[in-house]
Coordinates of N, CA and C in Angstrom, one line a residue:
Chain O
X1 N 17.4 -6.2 -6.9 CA 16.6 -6.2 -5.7 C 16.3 -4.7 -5.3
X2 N 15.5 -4.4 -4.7 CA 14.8 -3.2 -3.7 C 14.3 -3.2 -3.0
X3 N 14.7 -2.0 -2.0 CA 14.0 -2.7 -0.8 C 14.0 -1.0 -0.2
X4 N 13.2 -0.7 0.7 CA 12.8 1.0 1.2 C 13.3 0.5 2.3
X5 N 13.4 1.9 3.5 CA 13.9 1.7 4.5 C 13.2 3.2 5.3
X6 N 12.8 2.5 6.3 CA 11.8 4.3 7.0 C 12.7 3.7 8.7
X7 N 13.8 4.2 9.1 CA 14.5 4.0 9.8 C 13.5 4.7 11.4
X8 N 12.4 5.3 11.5 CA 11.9 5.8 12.6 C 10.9 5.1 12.9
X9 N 10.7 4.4 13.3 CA 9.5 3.5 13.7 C 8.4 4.5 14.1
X10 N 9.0 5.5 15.5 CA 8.3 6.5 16.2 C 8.3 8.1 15.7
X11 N 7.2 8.9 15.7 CA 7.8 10.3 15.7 C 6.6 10.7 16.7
X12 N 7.3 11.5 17.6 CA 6.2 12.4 18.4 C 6.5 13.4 18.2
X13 N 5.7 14.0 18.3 CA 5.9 16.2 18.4 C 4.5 16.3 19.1
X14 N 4.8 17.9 18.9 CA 3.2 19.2 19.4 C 3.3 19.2 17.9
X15 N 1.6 19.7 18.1 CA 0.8 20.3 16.9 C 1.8 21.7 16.9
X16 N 2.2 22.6 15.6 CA 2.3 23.4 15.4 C 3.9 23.6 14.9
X17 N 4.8 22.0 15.0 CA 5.8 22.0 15.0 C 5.9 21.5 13.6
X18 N 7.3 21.3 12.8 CA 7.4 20.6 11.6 C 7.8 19.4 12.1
X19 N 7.4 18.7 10.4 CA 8.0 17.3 10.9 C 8.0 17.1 9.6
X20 N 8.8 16.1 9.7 CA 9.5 14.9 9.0 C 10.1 14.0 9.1
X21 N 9.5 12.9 8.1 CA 9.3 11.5 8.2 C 10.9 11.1 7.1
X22 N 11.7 10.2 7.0 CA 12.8 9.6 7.0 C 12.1 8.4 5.8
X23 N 13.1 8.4 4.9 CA 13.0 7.6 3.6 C 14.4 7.1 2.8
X24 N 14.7 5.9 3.1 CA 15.6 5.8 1.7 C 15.5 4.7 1.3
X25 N 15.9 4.8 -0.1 CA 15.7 3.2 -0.8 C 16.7 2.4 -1.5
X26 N 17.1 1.8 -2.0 CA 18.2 1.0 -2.5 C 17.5 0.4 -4.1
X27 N 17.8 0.9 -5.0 CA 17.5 0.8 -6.0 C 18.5 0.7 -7.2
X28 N 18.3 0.0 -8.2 CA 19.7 -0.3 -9.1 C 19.9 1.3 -10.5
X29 N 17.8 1.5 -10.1 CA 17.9 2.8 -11.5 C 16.9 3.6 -10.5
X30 N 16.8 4.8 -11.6 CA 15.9 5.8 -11.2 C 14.7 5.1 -10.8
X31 N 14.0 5.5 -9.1 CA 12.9 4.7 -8.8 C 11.7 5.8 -9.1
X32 N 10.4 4.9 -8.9 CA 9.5 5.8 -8.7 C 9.0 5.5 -7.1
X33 N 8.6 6.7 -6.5 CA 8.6 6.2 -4.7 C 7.1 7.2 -4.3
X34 N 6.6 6.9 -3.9 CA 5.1 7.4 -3.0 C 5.3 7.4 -1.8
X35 N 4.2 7.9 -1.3 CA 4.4 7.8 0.6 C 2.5 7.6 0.6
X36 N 2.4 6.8 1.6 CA 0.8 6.7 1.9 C 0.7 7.0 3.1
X37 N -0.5 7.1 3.9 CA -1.1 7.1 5.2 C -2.0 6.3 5.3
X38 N -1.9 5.6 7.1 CA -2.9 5.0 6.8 C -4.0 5.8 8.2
X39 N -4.7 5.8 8.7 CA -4.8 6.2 9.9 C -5.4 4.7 10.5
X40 N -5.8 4.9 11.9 CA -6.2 3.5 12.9 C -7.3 2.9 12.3
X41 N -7.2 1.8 12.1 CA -8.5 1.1 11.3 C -8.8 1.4 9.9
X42 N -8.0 2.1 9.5 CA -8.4 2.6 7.9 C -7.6 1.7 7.0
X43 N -7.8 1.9 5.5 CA -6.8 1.4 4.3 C -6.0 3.0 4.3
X44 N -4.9 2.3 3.3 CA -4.1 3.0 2.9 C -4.8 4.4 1.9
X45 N -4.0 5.2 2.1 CA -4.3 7.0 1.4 C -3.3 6.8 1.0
X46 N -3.6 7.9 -0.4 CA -2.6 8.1 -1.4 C -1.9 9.4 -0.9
X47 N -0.8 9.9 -0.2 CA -0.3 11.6 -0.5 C 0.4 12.0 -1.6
X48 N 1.2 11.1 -2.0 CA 2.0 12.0 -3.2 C 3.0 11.1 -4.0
X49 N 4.0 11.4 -4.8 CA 4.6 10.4 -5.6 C 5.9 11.6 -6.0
X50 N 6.9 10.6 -6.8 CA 8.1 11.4 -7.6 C 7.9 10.2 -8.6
X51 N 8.4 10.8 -9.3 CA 8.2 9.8 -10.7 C 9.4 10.7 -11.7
X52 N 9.6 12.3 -11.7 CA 10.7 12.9 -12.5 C 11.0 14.1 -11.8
X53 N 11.8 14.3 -12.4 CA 11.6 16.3 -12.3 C 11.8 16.9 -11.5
X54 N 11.3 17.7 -11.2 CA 11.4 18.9 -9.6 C 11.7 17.4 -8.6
X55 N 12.9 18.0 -7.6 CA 13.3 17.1 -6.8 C 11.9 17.4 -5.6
X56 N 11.4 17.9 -5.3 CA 10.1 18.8 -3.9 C 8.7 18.3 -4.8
X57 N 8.2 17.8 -4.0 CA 6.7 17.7 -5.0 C 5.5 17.6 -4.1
X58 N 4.3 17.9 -4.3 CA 3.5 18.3 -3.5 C 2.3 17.4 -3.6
X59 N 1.9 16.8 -2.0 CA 0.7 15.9 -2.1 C -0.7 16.9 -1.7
X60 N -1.5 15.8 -1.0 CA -2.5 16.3 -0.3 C -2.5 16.2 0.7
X61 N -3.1 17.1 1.2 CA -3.3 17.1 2.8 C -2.2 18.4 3.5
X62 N -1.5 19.0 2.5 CA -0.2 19.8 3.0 C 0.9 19.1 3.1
X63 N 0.9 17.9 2.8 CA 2.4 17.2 2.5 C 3.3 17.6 1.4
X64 N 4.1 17.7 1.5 CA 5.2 17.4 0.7 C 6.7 16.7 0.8
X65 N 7.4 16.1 -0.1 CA 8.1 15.0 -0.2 C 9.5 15.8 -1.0
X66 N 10.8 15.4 -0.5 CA 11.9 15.9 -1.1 C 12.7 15.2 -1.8
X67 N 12.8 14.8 -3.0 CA 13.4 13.2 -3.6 C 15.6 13.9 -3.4
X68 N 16.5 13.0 -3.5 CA 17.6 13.9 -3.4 C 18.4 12.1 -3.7
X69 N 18.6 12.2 -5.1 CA 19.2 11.2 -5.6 C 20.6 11.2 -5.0
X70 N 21.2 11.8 -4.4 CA 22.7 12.0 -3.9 C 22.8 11.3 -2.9
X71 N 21.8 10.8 -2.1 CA 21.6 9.6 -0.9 C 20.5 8.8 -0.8
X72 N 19.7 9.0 -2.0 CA 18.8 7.8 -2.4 C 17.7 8.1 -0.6
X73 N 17.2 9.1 -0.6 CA 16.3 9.4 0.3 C 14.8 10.2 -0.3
X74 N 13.7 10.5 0.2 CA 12.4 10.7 0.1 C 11.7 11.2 1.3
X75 N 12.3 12.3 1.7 CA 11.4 12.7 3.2 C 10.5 13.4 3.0
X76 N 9.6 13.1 3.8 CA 8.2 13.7 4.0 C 8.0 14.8 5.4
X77 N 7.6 15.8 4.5 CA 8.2 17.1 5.1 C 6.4 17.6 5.1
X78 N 6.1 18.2 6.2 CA 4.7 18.8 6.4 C 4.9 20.3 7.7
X79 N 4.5 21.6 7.3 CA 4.7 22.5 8.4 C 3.5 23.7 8.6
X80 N 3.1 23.6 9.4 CA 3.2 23.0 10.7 C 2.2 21.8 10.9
X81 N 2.6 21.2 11.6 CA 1.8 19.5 12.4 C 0.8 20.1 12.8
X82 N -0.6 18.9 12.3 CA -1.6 18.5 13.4 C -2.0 17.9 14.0
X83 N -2.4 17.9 15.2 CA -2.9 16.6 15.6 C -3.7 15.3 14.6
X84 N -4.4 16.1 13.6 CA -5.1 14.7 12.9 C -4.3 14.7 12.0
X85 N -2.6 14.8 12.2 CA -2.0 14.0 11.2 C -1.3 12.9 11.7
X86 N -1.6 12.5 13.0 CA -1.4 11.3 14.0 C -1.7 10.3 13.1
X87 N -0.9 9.2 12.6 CA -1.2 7.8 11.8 C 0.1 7.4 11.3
X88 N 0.0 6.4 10.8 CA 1.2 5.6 10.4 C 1.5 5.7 8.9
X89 N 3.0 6.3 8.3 CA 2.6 6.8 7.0 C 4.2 5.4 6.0
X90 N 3.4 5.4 5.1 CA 4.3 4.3 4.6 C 4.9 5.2 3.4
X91 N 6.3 4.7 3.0 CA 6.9 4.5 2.0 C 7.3 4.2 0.7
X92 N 6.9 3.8 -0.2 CA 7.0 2.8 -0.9 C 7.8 3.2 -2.2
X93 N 8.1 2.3 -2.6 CA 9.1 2.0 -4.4 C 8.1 1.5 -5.2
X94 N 8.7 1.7 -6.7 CA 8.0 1.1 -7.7 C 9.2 1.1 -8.4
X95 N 10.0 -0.1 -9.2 CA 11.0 0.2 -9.9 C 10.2 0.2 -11.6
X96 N 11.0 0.7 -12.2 CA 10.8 1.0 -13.7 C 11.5 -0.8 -14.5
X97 N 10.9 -1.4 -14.0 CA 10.8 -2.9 -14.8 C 9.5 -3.1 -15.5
X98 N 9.5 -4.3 -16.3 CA 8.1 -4.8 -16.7 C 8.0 -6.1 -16.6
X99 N 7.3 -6.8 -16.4 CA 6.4 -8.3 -16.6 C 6.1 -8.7 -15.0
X100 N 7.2 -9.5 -14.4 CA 7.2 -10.2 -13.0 C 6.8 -8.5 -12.0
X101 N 7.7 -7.6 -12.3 CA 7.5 -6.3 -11.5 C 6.4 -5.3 -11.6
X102 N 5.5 -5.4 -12.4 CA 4.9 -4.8 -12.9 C 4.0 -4.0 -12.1
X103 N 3.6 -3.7 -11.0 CA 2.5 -2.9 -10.4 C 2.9 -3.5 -9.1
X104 N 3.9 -3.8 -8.8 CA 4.4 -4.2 -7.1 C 5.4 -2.6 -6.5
X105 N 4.6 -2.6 -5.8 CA 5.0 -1.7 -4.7 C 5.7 -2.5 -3.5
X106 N 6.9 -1.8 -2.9 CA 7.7 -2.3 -1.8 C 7.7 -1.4 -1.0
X107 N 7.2 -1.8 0.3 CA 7.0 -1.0 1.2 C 7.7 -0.8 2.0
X108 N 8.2 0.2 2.9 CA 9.0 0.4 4.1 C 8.6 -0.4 5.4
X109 N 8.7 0.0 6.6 CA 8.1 -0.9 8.1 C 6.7 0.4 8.0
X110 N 7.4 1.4 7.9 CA 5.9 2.5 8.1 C 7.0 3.0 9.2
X111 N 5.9 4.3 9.5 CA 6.7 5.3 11.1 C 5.1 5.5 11.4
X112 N 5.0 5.3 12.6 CA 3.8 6.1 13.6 C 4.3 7.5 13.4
X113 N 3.1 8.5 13.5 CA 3.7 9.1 13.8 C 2.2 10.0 14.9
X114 N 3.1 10.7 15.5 CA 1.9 10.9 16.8 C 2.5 12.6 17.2
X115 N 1.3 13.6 16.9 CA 1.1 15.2 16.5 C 0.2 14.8 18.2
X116 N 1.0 15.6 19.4 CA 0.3 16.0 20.5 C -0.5 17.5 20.3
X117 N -2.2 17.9 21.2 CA -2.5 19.0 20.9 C -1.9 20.0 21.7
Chain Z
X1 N -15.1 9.2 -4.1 CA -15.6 8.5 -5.0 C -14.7 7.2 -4.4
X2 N -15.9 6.1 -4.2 CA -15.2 4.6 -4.3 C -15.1 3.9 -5.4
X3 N -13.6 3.4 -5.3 CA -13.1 2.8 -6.4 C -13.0 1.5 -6.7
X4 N -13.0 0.9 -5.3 CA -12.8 0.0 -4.8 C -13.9 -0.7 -3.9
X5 N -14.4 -2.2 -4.3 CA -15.2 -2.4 -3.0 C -14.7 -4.1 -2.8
X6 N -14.9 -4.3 -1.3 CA -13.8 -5.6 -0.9 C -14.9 -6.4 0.0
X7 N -15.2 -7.9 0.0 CA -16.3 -8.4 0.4 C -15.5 -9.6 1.0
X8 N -15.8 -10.6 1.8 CA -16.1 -9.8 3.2 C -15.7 -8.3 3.6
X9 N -16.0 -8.2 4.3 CA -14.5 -7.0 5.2 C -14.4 -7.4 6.4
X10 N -14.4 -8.3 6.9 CA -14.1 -9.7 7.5 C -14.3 -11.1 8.2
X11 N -13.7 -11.4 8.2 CA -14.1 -12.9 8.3 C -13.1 -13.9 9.5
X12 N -14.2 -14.5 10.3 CA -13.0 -15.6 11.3 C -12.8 -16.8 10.2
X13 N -11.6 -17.1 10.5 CA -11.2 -18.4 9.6 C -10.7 -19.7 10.4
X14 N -12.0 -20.7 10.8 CA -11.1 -21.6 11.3 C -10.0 -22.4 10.4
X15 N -9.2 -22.8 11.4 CA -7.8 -23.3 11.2 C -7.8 -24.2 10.0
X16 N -7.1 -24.2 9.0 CA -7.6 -25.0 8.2 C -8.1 -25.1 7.1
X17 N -9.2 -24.4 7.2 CA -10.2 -23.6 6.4 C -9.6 -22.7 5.3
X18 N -10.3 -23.2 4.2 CA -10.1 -22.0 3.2 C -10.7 -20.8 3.4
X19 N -11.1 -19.8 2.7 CA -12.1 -18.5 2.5 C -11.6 -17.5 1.2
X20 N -12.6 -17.5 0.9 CA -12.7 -16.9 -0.7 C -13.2 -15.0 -0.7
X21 N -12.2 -14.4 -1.0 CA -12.6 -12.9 -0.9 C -12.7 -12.2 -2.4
X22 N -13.2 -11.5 -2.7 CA -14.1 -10.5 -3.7 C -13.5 -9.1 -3.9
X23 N -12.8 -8.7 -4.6 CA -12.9 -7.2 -4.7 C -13.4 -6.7 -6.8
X24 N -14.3 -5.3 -6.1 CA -14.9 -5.3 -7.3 C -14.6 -4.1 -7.7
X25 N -14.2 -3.7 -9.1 CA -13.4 -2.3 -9.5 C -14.9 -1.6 -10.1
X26 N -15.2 -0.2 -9.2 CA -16.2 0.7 -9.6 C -16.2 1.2 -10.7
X27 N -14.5 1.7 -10.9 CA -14.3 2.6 -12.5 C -13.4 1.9 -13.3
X28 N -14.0 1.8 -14.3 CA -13.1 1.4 -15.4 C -11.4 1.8 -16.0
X29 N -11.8 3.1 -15.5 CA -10.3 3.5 -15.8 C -9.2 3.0 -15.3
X30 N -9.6 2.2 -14.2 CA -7.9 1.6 -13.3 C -8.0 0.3 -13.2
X31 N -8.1 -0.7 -14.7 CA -7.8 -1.9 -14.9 C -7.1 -2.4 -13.9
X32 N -5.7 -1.6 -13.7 CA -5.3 -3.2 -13.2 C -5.4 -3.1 -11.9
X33 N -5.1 -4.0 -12.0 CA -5.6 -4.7 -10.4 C -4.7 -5.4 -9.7
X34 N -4.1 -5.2 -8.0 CA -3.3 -6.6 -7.3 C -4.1 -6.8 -5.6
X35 N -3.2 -7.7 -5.6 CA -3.6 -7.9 -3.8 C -2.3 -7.7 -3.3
X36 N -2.6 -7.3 -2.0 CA -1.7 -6.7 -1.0 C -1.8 -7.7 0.2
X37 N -0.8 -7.9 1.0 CA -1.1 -8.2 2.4 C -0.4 -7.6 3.4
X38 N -1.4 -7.1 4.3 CA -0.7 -6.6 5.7 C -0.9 -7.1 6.8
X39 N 0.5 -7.9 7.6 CA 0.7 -8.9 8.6 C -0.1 -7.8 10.3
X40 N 0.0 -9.3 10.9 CA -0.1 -8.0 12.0 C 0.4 -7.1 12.4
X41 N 1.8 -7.6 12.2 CA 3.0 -5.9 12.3 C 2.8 -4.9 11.3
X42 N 1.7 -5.3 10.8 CA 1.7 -3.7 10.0 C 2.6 -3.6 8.6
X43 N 3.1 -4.9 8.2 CA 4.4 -4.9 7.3 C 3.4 -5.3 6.0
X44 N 3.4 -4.4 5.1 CA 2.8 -4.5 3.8 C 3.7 -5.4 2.7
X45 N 3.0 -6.4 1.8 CA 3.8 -7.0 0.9 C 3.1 -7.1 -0.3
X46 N 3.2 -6.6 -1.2 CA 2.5 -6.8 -2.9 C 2.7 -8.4 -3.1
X47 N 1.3 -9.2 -3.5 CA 1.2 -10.8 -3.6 C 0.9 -10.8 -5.1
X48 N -0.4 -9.9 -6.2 CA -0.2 -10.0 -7.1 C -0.4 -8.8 -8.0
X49 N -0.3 -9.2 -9.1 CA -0.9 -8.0 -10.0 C -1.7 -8.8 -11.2
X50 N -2.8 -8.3 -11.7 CA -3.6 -9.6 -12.9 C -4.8 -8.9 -13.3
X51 N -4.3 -8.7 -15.0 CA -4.7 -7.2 -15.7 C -5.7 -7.8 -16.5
X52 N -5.9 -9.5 -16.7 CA -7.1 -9.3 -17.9 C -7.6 -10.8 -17.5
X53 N -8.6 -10.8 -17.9 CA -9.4 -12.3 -17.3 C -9.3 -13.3 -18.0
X54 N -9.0 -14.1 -16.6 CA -8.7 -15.2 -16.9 C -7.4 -15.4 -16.3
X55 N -6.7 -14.4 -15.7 CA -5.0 -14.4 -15.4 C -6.1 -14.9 -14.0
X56 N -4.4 -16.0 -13.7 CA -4.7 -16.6 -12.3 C -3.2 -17.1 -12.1
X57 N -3.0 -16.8 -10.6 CA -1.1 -17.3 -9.9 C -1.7 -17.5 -8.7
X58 N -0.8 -18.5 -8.5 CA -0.4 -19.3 -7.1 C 0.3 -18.5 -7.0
X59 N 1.1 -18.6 -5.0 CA 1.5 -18.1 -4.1 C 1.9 -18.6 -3.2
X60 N 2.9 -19.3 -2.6 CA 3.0 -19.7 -1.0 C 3.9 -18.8 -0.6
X61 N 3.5 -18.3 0.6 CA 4.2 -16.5 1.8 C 4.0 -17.8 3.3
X62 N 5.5 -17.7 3.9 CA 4.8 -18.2 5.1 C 3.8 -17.3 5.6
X63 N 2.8 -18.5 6.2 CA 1.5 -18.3 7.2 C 0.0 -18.4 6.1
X64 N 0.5 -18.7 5.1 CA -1.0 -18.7 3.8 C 0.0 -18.9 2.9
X65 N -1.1 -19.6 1.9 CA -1.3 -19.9 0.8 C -1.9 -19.3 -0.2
X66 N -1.8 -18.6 -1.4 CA -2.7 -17.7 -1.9 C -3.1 -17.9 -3.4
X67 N -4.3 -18.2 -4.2 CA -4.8 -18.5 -5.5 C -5.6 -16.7 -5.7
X68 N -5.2 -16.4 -6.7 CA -5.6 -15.3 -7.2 C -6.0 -14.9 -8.4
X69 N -7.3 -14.8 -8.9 CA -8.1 -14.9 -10.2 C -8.5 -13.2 -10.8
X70 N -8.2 -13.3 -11.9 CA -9.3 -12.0 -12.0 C -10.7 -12.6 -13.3
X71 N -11.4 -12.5 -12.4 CA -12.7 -13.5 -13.0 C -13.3 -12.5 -14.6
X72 N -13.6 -11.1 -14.1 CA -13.8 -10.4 -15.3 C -13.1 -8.8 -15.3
X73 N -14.0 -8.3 -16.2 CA -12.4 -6.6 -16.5 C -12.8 -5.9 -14.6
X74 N -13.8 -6.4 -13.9 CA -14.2 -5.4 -12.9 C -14.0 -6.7 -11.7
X75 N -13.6 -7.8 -11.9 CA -13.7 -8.7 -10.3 C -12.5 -9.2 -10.3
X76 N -12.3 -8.8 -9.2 CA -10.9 -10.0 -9.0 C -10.9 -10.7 -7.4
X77 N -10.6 -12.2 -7.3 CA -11.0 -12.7 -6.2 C -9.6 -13.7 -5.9
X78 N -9.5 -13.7 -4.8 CA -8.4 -14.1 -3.8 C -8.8 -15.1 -3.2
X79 N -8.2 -16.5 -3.2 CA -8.3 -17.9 -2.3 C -7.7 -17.7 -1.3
X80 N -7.6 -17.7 0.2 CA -6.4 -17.7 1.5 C -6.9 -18.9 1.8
X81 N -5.7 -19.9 1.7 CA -5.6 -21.3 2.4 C -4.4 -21.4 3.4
X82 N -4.7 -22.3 4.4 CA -3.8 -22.7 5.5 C -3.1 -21.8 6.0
X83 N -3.8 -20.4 6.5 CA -3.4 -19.6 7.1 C -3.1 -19.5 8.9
X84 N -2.0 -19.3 9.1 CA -2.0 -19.5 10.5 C -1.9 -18.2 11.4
X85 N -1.7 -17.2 10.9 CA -1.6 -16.2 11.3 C -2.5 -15.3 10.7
X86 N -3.4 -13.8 11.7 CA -4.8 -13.1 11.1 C -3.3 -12.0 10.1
X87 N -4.1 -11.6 9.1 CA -3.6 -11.1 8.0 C -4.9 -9.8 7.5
X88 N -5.0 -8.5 7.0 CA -5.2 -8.0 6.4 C -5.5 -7.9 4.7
X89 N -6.0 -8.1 4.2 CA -5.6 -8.5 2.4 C -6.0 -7.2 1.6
X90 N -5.6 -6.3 0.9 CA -5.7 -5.0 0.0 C -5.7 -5.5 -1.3
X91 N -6.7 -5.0 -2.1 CA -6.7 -5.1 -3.4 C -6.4 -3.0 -3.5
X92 N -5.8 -3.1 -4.9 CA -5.9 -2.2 -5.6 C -6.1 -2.1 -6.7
X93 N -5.9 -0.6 -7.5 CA -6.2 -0.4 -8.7 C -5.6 0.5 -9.7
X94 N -5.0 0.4 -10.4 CA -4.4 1.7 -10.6 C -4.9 1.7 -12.6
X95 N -4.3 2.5 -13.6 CA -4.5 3.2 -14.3 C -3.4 2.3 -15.7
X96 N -2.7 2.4 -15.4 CA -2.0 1.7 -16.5 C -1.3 0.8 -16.1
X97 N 0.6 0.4 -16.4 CA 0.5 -0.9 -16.3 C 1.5 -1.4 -15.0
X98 N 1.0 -0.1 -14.5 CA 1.1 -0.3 -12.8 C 2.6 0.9 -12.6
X99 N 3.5 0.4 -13.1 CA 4.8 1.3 -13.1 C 4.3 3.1 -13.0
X100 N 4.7 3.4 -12.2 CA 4.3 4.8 -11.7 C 3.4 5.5 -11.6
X101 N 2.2 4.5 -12.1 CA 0.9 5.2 -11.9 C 0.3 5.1 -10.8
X102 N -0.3 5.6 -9.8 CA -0.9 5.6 -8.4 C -2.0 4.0 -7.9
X103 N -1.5 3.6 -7.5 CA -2.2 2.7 -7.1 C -3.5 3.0 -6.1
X104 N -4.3 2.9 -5.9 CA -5.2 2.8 -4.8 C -5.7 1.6 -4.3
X105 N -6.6 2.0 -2.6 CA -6.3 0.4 -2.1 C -8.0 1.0 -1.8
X106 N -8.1 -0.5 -1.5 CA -9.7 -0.7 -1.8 C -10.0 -0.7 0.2
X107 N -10.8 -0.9 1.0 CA -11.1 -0.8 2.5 C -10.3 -2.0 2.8
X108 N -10.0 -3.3 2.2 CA -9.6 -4.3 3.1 C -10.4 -5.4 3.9
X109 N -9.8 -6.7 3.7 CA -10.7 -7.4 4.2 C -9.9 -8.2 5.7
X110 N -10.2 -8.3 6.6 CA -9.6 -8.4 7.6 C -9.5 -9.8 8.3
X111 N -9.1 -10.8 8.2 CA -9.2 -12.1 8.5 C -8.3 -12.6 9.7
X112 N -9.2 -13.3 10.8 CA -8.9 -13.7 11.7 C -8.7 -15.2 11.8
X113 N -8.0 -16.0 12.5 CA -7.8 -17.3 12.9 C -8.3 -17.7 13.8
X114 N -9.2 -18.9 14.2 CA -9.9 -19.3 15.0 C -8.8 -20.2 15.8

């Protein structure tokens, strides 16, 4: 089984502050994990992914994500905040199976998150 | 660049009622294909994945019922039966055979209960 966990429902800050969004997951092997965004009325955006390697990896938009297998966490780390990065950013797993698991993503609850100007 | 295009992009559903949704893959490069659903809470759940035509799965998720086809290498279409709750539906697309390759989500089709 797998399952993500984004333990913040809420994040508020000011524009100009860092932030970081909260990730862990329960996985049996090495996962692969993404984070999306979605903003109000939109689909989901891609920011970034881990898949190997460098534990820090860099999306778009100025995100970046810190994988740290020692507590099976994934935070999403951006500095400094802006206001248009106000939206709800999701989580997700992909475990390294094949057939039934194949292209299923598990998603967290999501976090709001809300950049005051 | 769109990759993805999703028909309706919404629709009321009286009670009962079936409705039949459409998503159509622009680029060839990202075969495969699933559907997604996001409840009203915002809670995303992967329903399928179906990489070559002619693949089709059933589904029962409380609040709907779900038949899922992919008709040819670029359509894949989604049945929602006896749904009682409005629901979200995401198709994507990704590149190979899904496992760590980026999925993308298509606009969404947004379905309401009468």
């Amino acid at each position: 089984a797998q399952s993500v966990d984004q333990p913040d429902a809420h994040v508020t800050l000011y524009e100009g502050a860092s932030l970081e969004l909260r990730c862990s997951y329960s996985y049996s092997a090495a996962p692969y994990l993404f984070w999306y965004v979605q903003y109000p009325g939109q689909s989901l955006q891609f920011l970034l992914k881990y898949i190997t390697g460098d534990a820090v990896v860099k999306g778009t938009k100025g995100f970046e994500a810190e994988f740290r297998k020692s507590n099976s966490s994934f935070n999403l780390k951006k500095s400094p905040a802006h206001w248009s990065d106000s939206a709800k950013y999701f989580c997700a797993l992909e475990g390294r199976g094949t057939g039934a698991n194949t292209g299923k993503l598990t998603f967290g609850h999501g976090t709001i998150l809300r950049v005051h100007p | 660049v769109t990759l993805l295009e999703q028909n309706p992009r919404w629709r009321l559903v009286p009670r009962g009622q079936a409705v039949n949704l459409r998503c159509i893959l622009k680029n060839s490069q990202y075969p495969w294909m699933s559907w997604y659903q996001q409840d009203l809470q915002k809670q995303l759940q992967w329903l399928f994945t179906l990489r070559s035509p002619g693949d089709k799965e059933v589904k029962s998720l409380p609040g709907a019922d779900y038949l899922a086809t992919r008709v040819t290498d670029t359509e894949l279409r989604l049945q929602v039966a006896n749904m009682s709750q409005g629901r979200t539906l995401y198709c994507t697309c990704s590149s190979g055979q899904g496992a760590r390759d980026t999925q993308y989500f298509g606009p969404g089709t947004r379905l309401l209960v009468l």
